[in-house]
Amino acid sequence: MTLSSSEATYPTRQLCEFLANLKLSDVPAPVVERTKDLYLDWIASAIAGKDAPAIRRLQEFAGAMGPGTGDAEVLVDRRRTSPYFAALINGASSHVVEQDDVHNGSVLHPAAVVFPPVLAAAQAEGRSGRDVLLASIAGYEAGIRIGEFMGRSHYRVFHTTGTVGTLAAAAAVAKLFGLDAEGINQALGTAGTQAAGLWEFLRDAADSKQLHTAKAAADGLQSAWLARAGFTGARRILEGAQGMAAGMSSDANPAALTDGLGTRWATAETSFKYFASCRHTHPAADALAALVRRDGIAAEQIAKVTAHVHQGAIDVLGPVVNPTTIHQAKFSMGTVLGLVAVHAHAGLGEFETQALQDARVAAFRDKVEMVLDEEINAAYPRQWIGRVTVHTTDGRTLEARVDVPKGDPDNTLSRPELEAKAIQLGAFRHGASEAEMRAIIARTWRLDAEADVRNWLPAAR
Amino acid sequence: MTLSSSEATYPTRQLCEFLANLKLSDVPAPVVERTKDLYLDWIASAIAGKDAPAIRRLQEFAGAMGPGTGDAEVLVDRRRTSPYFAALINGASSHVVEQDDVHNGSVLHPAAVVFPPVLAAAQAEGRSGRDVLLASIAGYEAGIRIGEFMGRSHYRVFHTTGTVGTLAAAAAVAKLFGLDAEGINQALGTAGTQAAGLWEFLRDAADSKQLHTAKAAADGLQSAWLARAGFTGARRILEGAQGMAAGMSSDANPAALTDGLGTRWATAETSFKYFASCRHTHPAADALAALVRRDGIAAEQIAKVTAHVHQGAIDVLGPVVNPTTIHQAKFSMGTVLGLVAVHAHAGLGEFETQALQDARVAAFRDKVEMVLDEEINAAYPRQWIGRVTVHTTDGRTLEARVDVPKGDPDNTLSRPELEAKAIQLGAFRHGASEAEMRAIIARTWRLDAEADVRNWLPAAR
């Protein structure tokens, strides 16, 4: 089937035309370098998911259903399998320690859904580092715009990284496969009709969040694979009368799908996580950390903290009152602010040893309230402003505000900071030794020189 | 984690308690016998999907991603694989010729999403025919009630068989695995957060409809497998504040989830398809067939047909104006009525040889219009009333109405009719010879005596 030129003017198709024509030489060098930063940050996050119970269950499932051979690597155990199951497990493990990247405007975690299927498909087909970089940029550019298109109403009930992530993964792998605009469009159609992921799991501290990234990565890969083989999907899957926006959004914005294509590099707008918690806690955590440093306040001196937040923070964090698991604690504003106040940081280590165990953190939790702030809410999601009001036990009222949280593009992590974070993530569950992480770091910085990524990782121990 | 008794009163949990406690001896014998009817009708539909291009693509995908060994059979080629991939392919092939069953009130096609994962899991684990029957009844009872719960608003954009089908499959396999109420609840949570399927593909005659049943079957099986292994999901995935109804329905009815549990057997309310087209065309097709027979009208004598329909028919069939594929023609009211008027039936054979090729059918298509009928719409989906008004070329106006279309529970197919349909489906693409189909028929009628379904099917040729 062919499309007449008049039919080819819908926004999804314009996005597909851009993706099909995209060359790595079109992408500004700083964006390519930032993509390497994102890739390193991702691979370290994926390795840190080792031994988490939900990841083990998915490894067992893949072992029972899939082949024990193939060229695609599972990062947590370095086994090889088919690209579908590698994408599934790596997609899950990327998201479990809540250290993977986030794009503010789309509220999408792109790394967890883009890199796993790209690396898996590239390993399965013996592709180059440049292919990986180009496909990943295509996935970021598509996924972020589709997330912005779906709007804030979508995010109230749906985990955008699960739903939109399926299309981001499909776009990335379709680009890796060299599909034309029609092929990418078909892949998005097949991906979009599989797009799923609900926030309801938050109330039960259930394992669904990692399942969402797992399925987005694997189903997106499958969609591109099927599209290449001629399996068809809906072309207007996003904006059509019975498409994703019609079913799952009340404020979709078609203009977002083509916003700044070729001039605005959404990939480089992505933020790195500094705290090991849900991103919605970060602005307030940053503001409280600044206040504690500036005013020299100890946790015991704090009687009450008001975190001024956007509505999305209330939607996602509100259901979590008394966390019972470490993962759930990452969605508890009280716990995150308690770790910052008591332990000066809410990193991986603090969550592992203090979030549930330290009575001072638990006591601090009850001192924290979230209130909707109209200014912050209006700026969101483009800008994630942090503001806290602290009432001290001796009657003072202190305020702090951070307009650009640590990790945002305008306050990003340097390469030494990223390297240190990666080494820490590798060490977290002994997923990779420091020497292995240093080898991965060195290879990442020269990823564009890699001819074949099948043996890209250090040899399995 | 355990639930206090007060927490266990939400509707999803009550449904899970019923499913966990269900025994085959609790099910009235006619319902068990009807389940065998449904099973035969399903297996014949699944075999008839052989060689459809979309099914071939899924077979290739499974071959590339999955193992070549296992005990679960793929019905279209009789190969063995893991239960995940068998459920995937059998789920797809069940739905491609549009001859599989439908439940009116839920607008769900249960067979295509319940039997494939049940048979695949039962073969993988060497279970009995009674286990298959009980698990399938559990899947029907759950899926139909969940479809009714999601309501008509859901069906306007979402293909209920894709979304709700994922939970029906999960409930069925969870029952096969013998999970308790908590385990079934976890399986539903994991299934519901993966529930997807949009109608947008209809405009492009794309392959998504079979993908929906494929994914529902496979993801439902995966959800039950993961739940058995301890992977958790949201307990209130249906009625919770960020659950399926919150995201994908505006008229959800929680009372439907527990309606008549143990007294109303939804399984036996399921209709068999008499025409090989979308079920929404059947009431009008039945009415036109009755009119043609009653008044002895030939196609050439008909100037215009008005099909009086419910809104769901307009939503699903409305986008299909000029069908370009046989599958799309099954969603074209004009084509279906054209086949009835010109060829006296719209069965598999008529679609294959006449739906697109016969100029008289194409000409007839333009004489057909659908109009919303308030009485029919109010009765739907509990009752699918057919009514047509025919204007003849010599100026007469004729009317016919069918209150219970052929195949409905109150006008069901007899076992001889089901056997004839099954043999015809087997012959359709030479999927199974008449002798093979007769062997399958005989074994189906004594399915409850089968000790191990691994070698239930006639030996592969």
GROMACS .gro file of C-alpha atoms in nm, chain A residues 1 53-55 57-58 60-62 64-67 81-85 88 155-158 186 189-208 210-212 215 218-219 221-223 225-226 229-244 246-248 315-316 319 324-325, chain B residues 1 53-55 57-58 60-62 64-67 81-85 88 155-158 186 189-208 210-212 215 218-219 221-223 225-226 229-244 246-248 315-316 319 324-325:
model
  158
    1MET     CA    1   0.000   0.000   0.000
   53PRO     CA    2   1.338  -1.031   4.323
   54ALA     CA    3   1.123  -0.899   4.037
   55ILE     CA    4   1.419  -0.925   3.800
   57ARG     CA    5   1.134  -1.379   3.838
   58LEU     CA    6   1.161  -1.235   3.488
   60GLU     CA    7   1.325  -1.740   3.535
   61PHE     CA    8   1.032  -1.672   3.304
   62ALA     CA    9   1.264  -1.600   3.013
   64ALA     CA   10   1.139  -2.122   3.086
   65MET     CA   11   0.999  -1.967   2.767
   66GLY     CA   12   1.300  -1.863   2.563
   67PRO     CA   13   1.612  -2.007   2.413
   81THR     CA   14   1.951  -1.521   2.463
   82SER     CA   15   1.721  -1.398   2.186
   83PRO     CA   16   1.683  -1.021   2.151
   84TYR     CA   17   1.321  -1.037   2.273
   85PHE     CA   18   1.414  -1.182   2.611
   88LEU     CA   19   1.266  -0.786   2.839
  155TYR     CA   20   0.014   1.053   3.317
  156ARG     CA   21  -0.252   1.078   3.587
  157VAL     CA   22  -0.350   0.713   3.537
  158PHE     CA   23  -0.093   0.574   3.295
  186GLN     CA   24   0.384   0.042   1.076
  189GLY     CA   25   0.108   0.126   1.482
  190THR     CA   26   0.184  -0.221   1.612
  191ALA     CA   27   0.357  -0.078   1.920
  192GLY     CA   28   0.082   0.169   2.001
  193THR     CA   29  -0.192  -0.091   2.001
  194GLN     CA   30   0.008  -0.280   2.266
  195ALA     CA   31   0.085   0.028   2.480
  196ALA     CA   32  -0.004  -0.029   2.844
  197GLY     CA   33   0.091   0.054   3.202
  198LEU     CA   34  -0.122   0.173   3.496
  199TRP     CA   35  -0.014   0.346   3.818
  200GLU     CA   36  -0.248   0.136   4.032
  201PHE     CA   37   0.045  -0.088   4.139
  202LEU     CA   38   0.179   0.193   4.359
  203ARG     CA   39  -0.079   0.125   4.629
  204ASP     CA   40   0.042  -0.234   4.667
  205ALA     CA   41   0.415  -0.169   4.614
  206ALA     CA   42   0.382  -0.427   4.337
  207ASP     CA   43   0.642  -0.523   4.077
  208SER     CA   44   0.461  -0.365   3.781
  210GLN     CA   45   0.975  -0.287   3.608
  211LEU     CA   46   0.730  -0.500   3.412
  212HIS     CA   47   0.625  -0.184   3.227
  215LYS     CA   48   0.732  -0.502   2.819
  218ALA     CA   49   1.045  -0.617   2.434
  219ASP     CA   50   0.713  -0.531   2.266
  221LEU     CA   51   1.145  -0.459   1.955
  222GLN     CA   52   0.881  -0.710   1.848
  223SER     CA   53   0.683  -0.434   1.674
  225TRP     CA   54   1.070  -0.688   1.389
  226LEU     CA   55   0.714  -0.756   1.273
  229ALA     CA   56   0.853  -0.867   0.807
  230GLY     CA   57   0.543  -0.696   0.665
  231PHE     CA   58   0.306  -0.715   0.962
  232THR     CA   59   0.089  -0.404   0.955
  233GLY     CA   60  -0.042  -0.160   1.216
  234ALA     CA   61  -0.258   0.150   1.230
  235ARG     CA   62  -0.084   0.449   1.072
  236ARG     CA   63  -0.265   0.712   1.280
  237ILE     CA   64  -0.218   0.515   1.600
  238LEU     CA   65  -0.152   0.833   1.798
  239GLU     CA   66  -0.395   1.092   1.663
  240GLY     CA   67  -0.664   0.871   1.501
  241ALA     CA   68  -1.026   0.865   1.616
  242GLN     CA   69  -0.973   0.530   1.792
  243GLY     CA   70  -0.605   0.570   1.865
  244MET     CA   71  -0.397   0.623   2.178
  246ALA     CA   72  -0.866   0.909   2.191
  247GLY     CA   73  -0.848   0.630   2.446
  248MET     CA   74  -0.597   0.751   2.699
  315ASP     CA   75  -0.080   1.167   4.188
  316VAL     CA   76   0.224   0.940   4.197
  319PRO     CA   77  -0.080   0.683   4.746
  324THR     CA   78   0.700  -0.135   5.329
  325THR     CA   79   0.963  -0.204   5.064
  462MET     CA   80   0.155  -1.010   5.255
  514PRO     CA   81   0.000  -1.370   0.629
  515ALA     CA   82  -0.027  -1.216   0.976
  516ILE     CA   83  -0.009  -1.561   1.134
  518ARG     CA   84   0.473  -1.339   1.045
  519LEU     CA   85   0.401  -1.432   1.407
  521GLU     CA   86   0.846  -1.645   1.204
  522PHE     CA   87   0.883  -1.411   1.501
  523ALA     CA   88   0.832  -1.696   1.745
  525ALA     CA   89   1.340  -1.627   1.576
  526MET     CA   90   1.282  -1.549   1.944
  527GLY     CA   91   1.167  -1.873   2.100
  528PRO     CA   92   1.279  -2.230   2.143
  542THR     CA   93   0.741  -2.479   2.144
  543SER     CA   94   0.722  -2.309   2.485
  544PRO     CA   95   0.374  -2.230   2.617
  545TYR     CA   96   0.431  -1.856   2.572
  546PHE     CA   97   0.483  -1.882   2.199
  549LEU     CA   98   0.084  -1.630   2.107
  616TYR     CA   99  -1.546  -0.065   2.365
  617ARG     CA  100  -1.575   0.260   2.170
  618VAL     CA  101  -1.197   0.292   2.149
  619PHE     CA  102  -1.062  -0.032   2.292
  647GLN     CA  103  -0.182  -1.102   4.164
  650GLY     CA  104  -0.294  -0.726   3.857
  651THR     CA  105  -0.003  -0.814   3.633
  652ALA     CA  106  -0.235  -0.884   3.341
  653GLY     CA  107  -0.439  -0.567   3.381
  654THR     CA  108  -0.138  -0.339   3.376
  655GLN     CA  109  -0.049  -0.492   3.035
  656ALA     CA  110  -0.403  -0.474   2.894
  657ALA     CA  111  -0.406  -0.307   2.553
  658GLY     CA  112  -0.577  -0.301   2.214
  659LEU     CA  113  -0.713  -0.009   2.009
  660TRP     CA  114  -0.966  -0.010   1.724
  661GLU     CA  115  -0.765   0.237   1.517
  662PHE     CA  116  -0.626  -0.048   1.301
  663LEU     CA  117  -0.966  -0.085   1.135
  664ARG     CA  118  -0.908   0.220   0.914
  665ASP     CA  119  -0.594   0.065   0.767
  666ALA     CA  120  -0.713  -0.297   0.755
  667ALA     CA  121  -0.404  -0.367   0.961
  668ASP     CA  122  -0.306  -0.693   1.130
  669SER     CA  123  -0.364  -0.572   1.488
  671GLN     CA  124  -0.500  -1.097   1.561
  672LEU     CA  125  -0.210  -0.938   1.747
  673HIS     CA  126  -0.453  -0.840   2.022
  676LYS     CA  127  -0.084  -1.085   2.308
  679ALA     CA  128   0.047  -1.492   2.581
  680ASP     CA  129   0.061  -1.204   2.829
  682LEU     CA  130  -0.025  -1.685   3.051
  683GLN     CA  131   0.288  -1.491   3.146
  684SER     CA  132   0.096  -1.307   3.419
  686TRP     CA  133   0.326  -1.781   3.547
  687LEU     CA  134   0.482  -1.477   3.714
  690ALA     CA  135   0.657  -1.739   4.100
  691GLY     CA  136   0.581  -1.453   4.341
  692PHE     CA  137   0.583  -1.155   4.104
  693THR     CA  138   0.325  -0.906   4.231
  694GLY     CA  139   0.064  -0.683   4.070
  695ALA     CA  140  -0.198  -0.431   4.178
  696ARG     CA  141  -0.484  -0.598   4.364
  697ARG     CA  142  -0.747  -0.340   4.268
  698ILE     CA  143  -0.633  -0.333   3.907
  699LEU     CA  144  -0.991  -0.305   3.784
  700GLU     CA  145  -1.166  -0.070   4.025
  701GLY     CA  146  -0.873   0.119   4.180
  702ALA     CA  147  -0.821   0.495   4.146
  703GLN     CA  148  -0.546   0.442   3.887
  704GLY     CA  149  -0.669   0.111   3.751
  705MET     CA  150  -0.822  -0.004   3.424
  707ALA     CA  151  -1.013   0.486   3.577
  708GLY     CA  152  -0.800   0.496   3.265
  709MET     CA  153  -1.016   0.331   3.001
  776ASP     CA  154  -1.813   0.255   1.590
  777VAL     CA  155  -1.654  -0.065   1.464
  780PRO     CA  156  -1.463   0.327   0.946
  785THR     CA  157  -0.940  -0.387   0.030
  786THR     CA  158  -0.870  -0.715   0.210
   0.00000   0.00000   0.00000
